[in-house]
Amino acid sequence: MKIGILKETKDGEQRVACTPQSALILIEAEHDIYVQSEAGLGSGFTDGEYEKVGAVICQNAEQVYKESILIYKVKEIEKRDYSYLKEHHIILSFLHTNSNESEMRALIASKCLAIAYEDITDETGEFPILKPMSELAGKVAFIEGLSQLQTIHGGVGVLLNSILGLPTPRVVVIGPGHAGRAAAELAASFGNHVILLGRGLANLEKAQQLLPKTTELLYATKDTVRNACLEADLIINCVLWPKNREGHLIEESDLKELKPGCLIVDVSCDEGGAIETSYATTISNPTYEVAGIRHYCVDNLPALYGRTATLVLSNATLPYVLELANKGGKKALSDNPHLRQGVSTYKGKVTLMETARKHSMEYYSIVDMLN
């Protein structure tokens, strides 16, 4: 199969979907690889490294789309590429169609097969591609919080570290999933007073095994979240808020009660989500202020560490790329129910229930469509 690797165009994105080493594996499996020029530079991979393993370098995205069947990338399809989408394409990427209506409609209009990393499952019910990116995002969230509290970045100058003779800084993490546990782990390792809140008892038990005994693990209600946040120096939100859920864990009216200089880092970046005042920002313009509280809501945090994130992502996605390339889209989906879970659109139809509900569109079962 002809596989295309694009240069990512999202603000600040440094990842590339496929390393030269993964490209070699695909080429050895008798697939053709087309790489957009400079696609790997943000992760430290040169065009020459891809050429050395047998990939063909293309000068622009249009050429990659024209040459390829499987488009293998990192982030959503952007408007500049909508016209390149064709019915024969298989798109494999983080897509987030439920929060990106224009992208979803472009995928539908093209009638391509679009598969979202974030919805692919495994036999345990986990999300094997989302999981390592979430863990990395949680750790980066703490690092960015540490950085953004510097005076030079507009923060109050609080160092998130235990300093002799000074009160211990307080870090509140909401959501004990992969991102939340990773954020709490790093915050605790710096000697902070860490409070991790969540409703999933299984995830709280996992956190109890991982984190220092000094970490407070609390069942999340609106009151416990509010009370925990009142004296926080840093609040990290890792809760994915269902699109049809009413209310918020932190309301706009709550902000005036937070500690002056408190910083909110929202990993989930859901507009109208767990934190009412959150909306996605970019790496080049990451923060904004509401009621005196700075919000940091960058929705592609792993991109800040392009090399590490690329290596992790490429390792996680390669088995699915090989399966799609070896079998073709329809056969691979028929054989693998976990890969099938990732299908967002197929033959001009919405096959992801959450997206269909969000945009009041008809949902089609991918199983029925494949039969």
Coordinates of C-alpha atoms in Angstrom, one line a residue:
M1 CA 0.0 0.0 0.0
K2 CA 1.1 3.6 -0.6
I3 CA 1.4 5.4 2.7
G4 CA 1.8 9.2 3.1
I5 CA 3.5 10.9 6.0
L6 CA 2.5 14.6 6.3
K7 CA 4.3 17.6 7.9
E8 CA 2.0 18.7 10.7
T9 CA 0.6 22.2 10.4
K10 CA -1.1 22.7 13.8
D11 CA 0.3 25.6 15.8
G12 CA 3.5 24.5 17.5
E13 CA 3.1 20.9 16.5
Q14 CA 6.6 19.2 16.4
R15 CA 5.6 15.5 16.1
V16 CA 5.6 13.4 13.0
A17 CA 3.5 10.2 12.8
C18 CA 6.3 7.9 11.6
T19 CA 9.9 7.7 12.4
P20 CA 12.5 6.6 9.8
Q21 CA 12.8 3.3 11.8
S22 CA 9.1 2.7 11.5
A23 CA 9.2 3.7 7.8
L24 CA 11.8 1.0 7.3
I25 CA 9.6 -1.6 8.8
L26 CA 6.7 -0.6 6.5
I27 CA 9.0 -0.6 3.5
E28 CA 10.4 -4.1 4.4
A29 CA 6.7 -5.2 4.5
E30 CA 6.6 -4.1 0.8
H31 CA 4.7 -0.8 1.2
D32 CA 5.7 2.5 -0.4
I33 CA 6.3 5.5 1.9
Y34 CA 5.9 9.1 0.8
V35 CA 7.1 11.7 3.2
Q36 CA 6.5 15.5 3.0
S37 CA 9.7 17.4 3.0
E38 CA 10.8 18.5 6.5
A39 CA 8.0 16.4 8.2
G40 CA 10.4 15.0 10.8
L41 CA 12.5 18.1 11.5
G42 CA 10.5 19.0 14.7
S43 CA 11.3 15.6 16.1
G44 CA 14.9 15.6 14.9
F45 CA 14.6 13.5 11.8
T46 CA 15.9 14.7 8.5
D47 CA 14.6 14.1 5.0
G48 CA 17.9 12.2 4.4
E49 CA 17.1 9.7 7.1
Y50 CA 13.8 8.9 5.5
E51 CA 15.4 8.6 2.0
K52 CA 18.1 6.3 3.4
V53 CA 15.5 3.7 4.4
G54 CA 13.8 4.0 1.0
A55 CA 11.1 6.6 1.4
V56 CA 10.2 9.1 -1.3
I57 CA 10.3 12.8 -0.3
C58 CA 7.5 14.9 -1.6
Q59 CA 7.7 18.7 -1.7
N60 CA 4.2 19.5 -0.5
A61 CA 1.1 18.0 1.2
E62 CA -0.9 17.9 -2.1
Q63 CA 1.7 15.6 -3.6
V64 CA 1.6 13.3 -0.5
Y65 CA -2.2 13.1 -0.8
K66 CA -2.1 12.4 -4.5
E67 CA 0.5 9.6 -4.2
S68 CA -1.0 7.9 -1.1
I69 CA -3.9 5.7 -0.1
L70 CA -3.2 5.6 3.7
I71 CA -2.6 9.1 5.2
Y72 CA -0.7 8.5 8.4
K73 CA -0.5 11.6 10.6
V74 CA -0.7 13.1 14.1
K75 CA -3.3 15.8 14.4
E76 CA -6.6 16.7 12.8
I77 CA -7.0 17.4 9.1
E78 CA -6.9 21.2 8.7
K79 CA -8.9 23.3 6.3
R80 CA -6.0 23.8 3.9
D81 CA -6.0 20.1 3.2
Y82 CA -9.8 19.5 2.9
S83 CA -9.7 19.7 -0.9
Y84 CA -7.1 16.9 -1.1
L85 CA -9.3 14.3 0.6
K86 CA -10.6 11.6 -1.8
E87 CA -12.8 8.6 -1.4
H88 CA -10.0 6.1 -1.7
H89 CA -8.1 7.6 1.2
I90 CA -7.7 6.0 4.6
I91 CA -7.0 8.7 7.2
L92 CA -5.4 7.6 10.5
S93 CA -4.8 10.3 13.0
F94 CA -6.1 12.0 16.1
L95 CA -9.3 13.4 14.7
H96 CA -11.6 14.6 17.5
T97 CA -14.6 15.0 15.1
N98 CA -17.0 15.6 17.9
S99 CA -15.4 19.0 18.6
N100 CA -14.4 19.8 15.0
E101 CA -17.5 20.1 12.8
S102 CA -15.8 21.5 9.7
E103 CA -13.3 18.6 9.7
M104 CA -16.1 16.1 10.2
R105 CA -18.1 17.5 7.3
A106 CA -15.0 17.5 5.0
L107 CA -14.4 13.8 5.9
I108 CA -18.0 13.0 5.1
A109 CA -18.0 14.9 1.9
S110 CA -14.9 13.1 0.7
K111 CA -16.4 9.6 1.6
C112 CA -13.0 8.5 2.8
L113 CA -12.4 6.0 5.7
A114 CA -11.4 8.1 8.7
I115 CA -10.0 6.3 11.8
A116 CA -9.3 8.2 15.0
Y117 CA -6.4 7.1 17.3
E118 CA -8.3 8.3 20.4
D119 CA -11.1 5.8 19.9
I120 CA -9.2 2.6 19.1
T121 CA -9.5 0.1 22.0
D122 CA -7.8 -3.1 23.1
E123 CA -8.9 -6.3 24.7
T124 CA -8.8 -4.8 28.2
G125 CA -11.0 -1.8 27.2
E126 CA -8.1 0.6 27.4
F127 CA -7.2 3.0 24.6
P128 CA -3.6 1.9 23.6
I129 CA -2.7 4.9 21.5
L130 CA -4.4 7.6 23.7
K131 CA -2.9 6.1 26.9
P132 CA 0.8 6.9 26.3
M133 CA -0.1 10.4 24.9
S134 CA -2.3 11.1 28.0
E135 CA 0.5 10.1 30.3
L136 CA 2.9 12.4 28.5
A137 CA 0.3 15.2 28.5
G138 CA -0.1 14.9 32.3
K139 CA 3.6 15.2 32.9
V140 CA 3.9 18.1 30.5
A141 CA 1.0 19.8 32.2
F142 CA 2.9 19.9 35.5
I143 CA 6.1 21.1 33.8
E144 CA 4.2 23.9 32.0
G145 CA 2.5 24.9 35.2
L146 CA 5.9 25.0 36.9
S147 CA 7.1 27.2 34.0
Q148 CA 4.1 29.5 33.7
L149 CA 4.2 30.3 37.4
Q150 CA 7.6 32.0 36.8
T151 CA 7.4 35.8 37.1
I152 CA 8.9 36.2 33.6
H153 CA 5.9 34.4 32.2
G154 CA 3.4 36.4 34.1
G155 CA 3.1 34.1 37.1
V156 CA 3.4 35.1 40.8
G157 CA 6.8 33.5 41.1
V158 CA 5.9 30.5 43.2
L159 CA 8.4 27.6 42.7
L160 CA 6.5 24.3 42.9
N161 CA 8.9 22.6 45.2
S162 CA 9.3 22.0 48.9
I163 CA 11.6 24.7 50.2
L164 CA 12.9 24.7 53.8
G165 CA 11.2 27.3 55.9
L166 CA 8.4 28.0 53.4
P167 CA 4.8 26.6 53.1
T168 CA 4.6 23.6 50.8
P169 CA 3.0 24.6 47.5
R170 CA -0.4 22.9 46.8
V171 CA -1.1 21.2 43.5
V172 CA -4.7 19.9 42.8
V173 CA -5.2 17.4 40.1
I174 CA -8.7 16.6 38.9
G175 CA -9.2 13.2 37.3
P176 CA -7.3 10.1 38.3
G177 CA -6.9 8.6 34.8
H178 CA -3.6 8.2 32.9
A179 CA -3.0 12.0 32.6
G180 CA -4.0 12.8 36.1
R181 CA -1.9 10.1 37.7
A182 CA 1.1 11.2 35.6
A183 CA 0.6 14.8 36.6
A184 CA 0.2 13.9 40.3
E185 CA 3.3 11.7 40.2
L186 CA 5.5 14.4 38.9
A187 CA 4.1 17.1 41.2
A188 CA 4.6 14.8 44.2
S189 CA 8.2 14.0 43.2
F190 CA 8.9 17.7 43.5
G191 CA 7.8 17.7 47.1
N192 CA 4.4 19.5 46.6
H193 CA 1.3 18.9 48.7
V194 CA -0.7 17.0 46.0
I195 CA -4.5 16.4 46.1
L196 CA -5.9 14.0 43.4
L197 CA -9.6 14.0 43.0
G198 CA -11.7 11.5 41.1
R199 CA -14.9 9.4 41.0
G200 CA -13.5 6.2 39.5
L201 CA -12.5 4.1 42.5
A202 CA -10.5 1.7 40.4
N203 CA -8.4 4.6 39.1
L204 CA -8.0 6.0 42.6
E205 CA -6.8 2.6 43.8
K206 CA -4.2 2.6 41.0
A207 CA -3.1 6.1 42.0
Q208 CA -2.8 4.9 45.6
Q209 CA -0.3 2.2 44.5
L210 CA 1.7 4.6 42.4
L211 CA 1.8 7.8 44.4
P212 CA 3.5 8.7 47.7
K213 CA 1.5 8.1 50.9
T214 CA 1.4 11.8 51.5
T215 CA -0.8 12.4 48.4
E216 CA -4.4 13.1 49.3
L217 CA -6.8 10.9 47.2
L218 CA -10.3 12.3 47.5
Y219 CA -13.7 11.3 46.0
A220 CA -14.7 14.2 43.7
T221 CA -17.9 16.0 44.4
K222 CA -18.5 19.6 43.5
D223 CA -17.8 20.6 47.2
T224 CA -14.6 18.5 47.6
V225 CA -13.3 19.9 44.3
R226 CA -14.1 23.5 45.3
N227 CA -12.7 23.2 48.8
A228 CA -9.5 21.5 47.5
C229 CA -8.9 24.3 45.0
L230 CA -9.4 27.2 47.4
E231 CA -5.7 27.2 48.5
A232 CA -4.2 25.7 45.3
D233 CA -1.2 27.2 43.6
L234 CA -1.8 25.1 40.6
I235 CA -4.9 23.3 39.4
I236 CA -4.5 20.6 36.7
N237 CA -7.8 19.4 35.1
C238 CA -7.6 16.0 33.4
V239 CA -11.4 15.2 33.3
L240 CA -12.9 14.6 29.9
W241 CA -16.4 16.2 30.2
P242 CA -19.2 14.5 28.2
K243 CA -20.6 16.8 25.6
N244 CA -24.2 16.4 26.8
R245 CA -23.4 16.8 30.5
E246 CA -24.8 19.8 32.4
G247 CA -22.9 21.9 34.8
H248 CA -19.2 22.2 35.7
L249 CA -16.8 21.2 38.5
I250 CA -15.4 24.7 38.6
E251 CA -17.9 27.5 37.6
E252 CA -16.8 30.9 36.5
S253 CA -18.2 32.3 39.8
D254 CA -15.8 30.0 41.7
L255 CA -12.7 31.8 40.3
K256 CA -13.0 34.8 42.5
E257 CA -12.6 32.5 45.6
L258 CA -9.3 31.0 44.3
K259 CA -6.0 31.9 45.7
P260 CA -4.5 35.1 44.0
G261 CA -2.0 33.9 41.5
C262 CA -3.4 30.4 41.1
L263 CA -2.9 28.9 37.7
I264 CA -5.3 26.5 35.9
V265 CA -3.8 24.1 33.4
D266 CA -6.5 22.3 31.6
V267 CA -5.3 19.1 29.8
S268 CA -8.7 18.3 28.5
C269 CA -9.4 21.8 27.1
D270 CA -13.2 21.1 26.7
E271 CA -15.1 24.3 26.0
G272 CA -17.8 24.4 28.6
G273 CA -16.4 21.3 30.2
A274 CA -15.3 20.5 33.7
I275 CA -13.9 24.0 34.0
E276 CA -16.6 26.4 32.7
T277 CA -14.1 29.1 31.6
S278 CA -11.8 26.8 29.6
Y279 CA -11.3 26.9 25.8
A280 CA -8.4 25.5 23.7
T281 CA -5.4 27.7 23.2
T282 CA -2.2 27.3 21.1
I283 CA 1.5 26.8 21.9
S284 CA 2.3 30.2 20.5
N285 CA -0.4 31.9 22.6
P286 CA -1.1 29.5 25.5
T287 CA -2.7 31.6 28.3
Y288 CA -5.6 33.9 29.0
E289 CA -7.1 35.4 32.1
V290 CA -10.6 35.2 33.5
A291 CA -11.5 36.9 36.8
G292 CA -7.9 37.3 37.6
I293 CA -7.1 33.6 37.2
R294 CA -4.7 32.6 34.4
H295 CA -5.8 29.6 32.3
Y296 CA -3.3 27.5 30.2
C297 CA -5.3 25.3 27.8
V298 CA -3.0 24.0 25.1
D299 CA -4.6 21.0 23.5
N300 CA -1.5 19.4 22.0
L301 CA 0.8 19.4 25.1
P302 CA 3.0 16.4 24.0
A303 CA 4.1 18.5 20.9
L304 CA 6.3 20.5 23.3
Y305 CA 8.6 17.4 23.5
G306 CA 8.5 16.4 19.9
R307 CA 11.2 13.7 19.9
T308 CA 9.9 11.8 22.9
A309 CA 6.2 12.1 21.8
T310 CA 7.0 11.0 18.2
L311 CA 8.9 7.9 19.4
V312 CA 6.1 6.9 21.7
L313 CA 3.3 7.6 19.2
S314 CA 5.1 5.9 16.3
N315 CA 5.6 2.7 18.4
A316 CA 2.0 2.7 19.5
T317 CA 0.4 3.2 16.0
L318 CA 2.7 1.1 13.9
P319 CA 0.8 -2.2 14.4
Y320 CA -2.4 -0.7 13.2
V321 CA -0.7 0.9 10.2
L322 CA 0.8 -2.5 9.3
E323 CA -2.6 -4.2 9.6
L324 CA -4.4 -1.6 7.5
A325 CA -1.6 -1.7 4.9
N326 CA -1.3 -5.5 4.7
K327 CA -5.1 -6.2 4.6
G328 CA -6.7 -3.1 3.2
G329 CA -9.2 -1.0 5.1
K330 CA -12.3 -3.1 4.9
K331 CA -10.6 -6.4 5.7
A332 CA -8.6 -4.9 8.6
L333 CA -11.8 -3.5 10.1
S334 CA -13.7 -6.7 9.7
D335 CA -10.9 -8.7 11.4
N336 CA -10.2 -6.3 14.2
P337 CA -13.1 -5.1 16.4
H338 CA -10.7 -2.8 18.4
L339 CA -9.5 -1.0 15.3
R340 CA -13.2 -0.8 14.2
Q341 CA -14.0 1.2 17.3
G342 CA -11.9 4.0 15.9
V343 CA -13.8 4.6 12.7
S344 CA -15.3 8.1 12.7
T345 CA -16.6 8.3 9.1
Y346 CA -17.0 5.8 6.3
K347 CA -18.5 6.2 2.8
G348 CA -19.9 9.6 3.7
K349 CA -21.6 8.4 6.9
V350 CA -20.9 9.2 10.6
T351 CA -20.0 6.0 12.4
L352 CA -19.0 7.5 15.8
M353 CA -22.1 7.8 18.0
E354 CA -20.7 10.7 20.2
T355 CA -20.1 12.8 17.1
A356 CA -23.5 12.0 15.6
R357 CA -25.2 13.1 18.8
K358 CA -23.1 16.2 19.2
H359 CA -24.0 17.5 15.7
S360 CA -27.5 16.0 15.5
M361 CA -26.7 13.8 12.6
E362 CA -27.7 10.2 11.8
Y363 CA -25.5 7.5 13.2
Y364 CA -24.5 4.5 11.2
S365 CA -23.1 1.2 12.6
I366 CA -19.7 0.4 11.0
V367 CA -20.5 -3.3 11.6
D368 CA -23.6 -3.0 9.5
M369 CA -21.8 -1.0 6.8
L370 CA -19.0 -3.6 6.5
N371 CA -21.4 -6.6 6.1

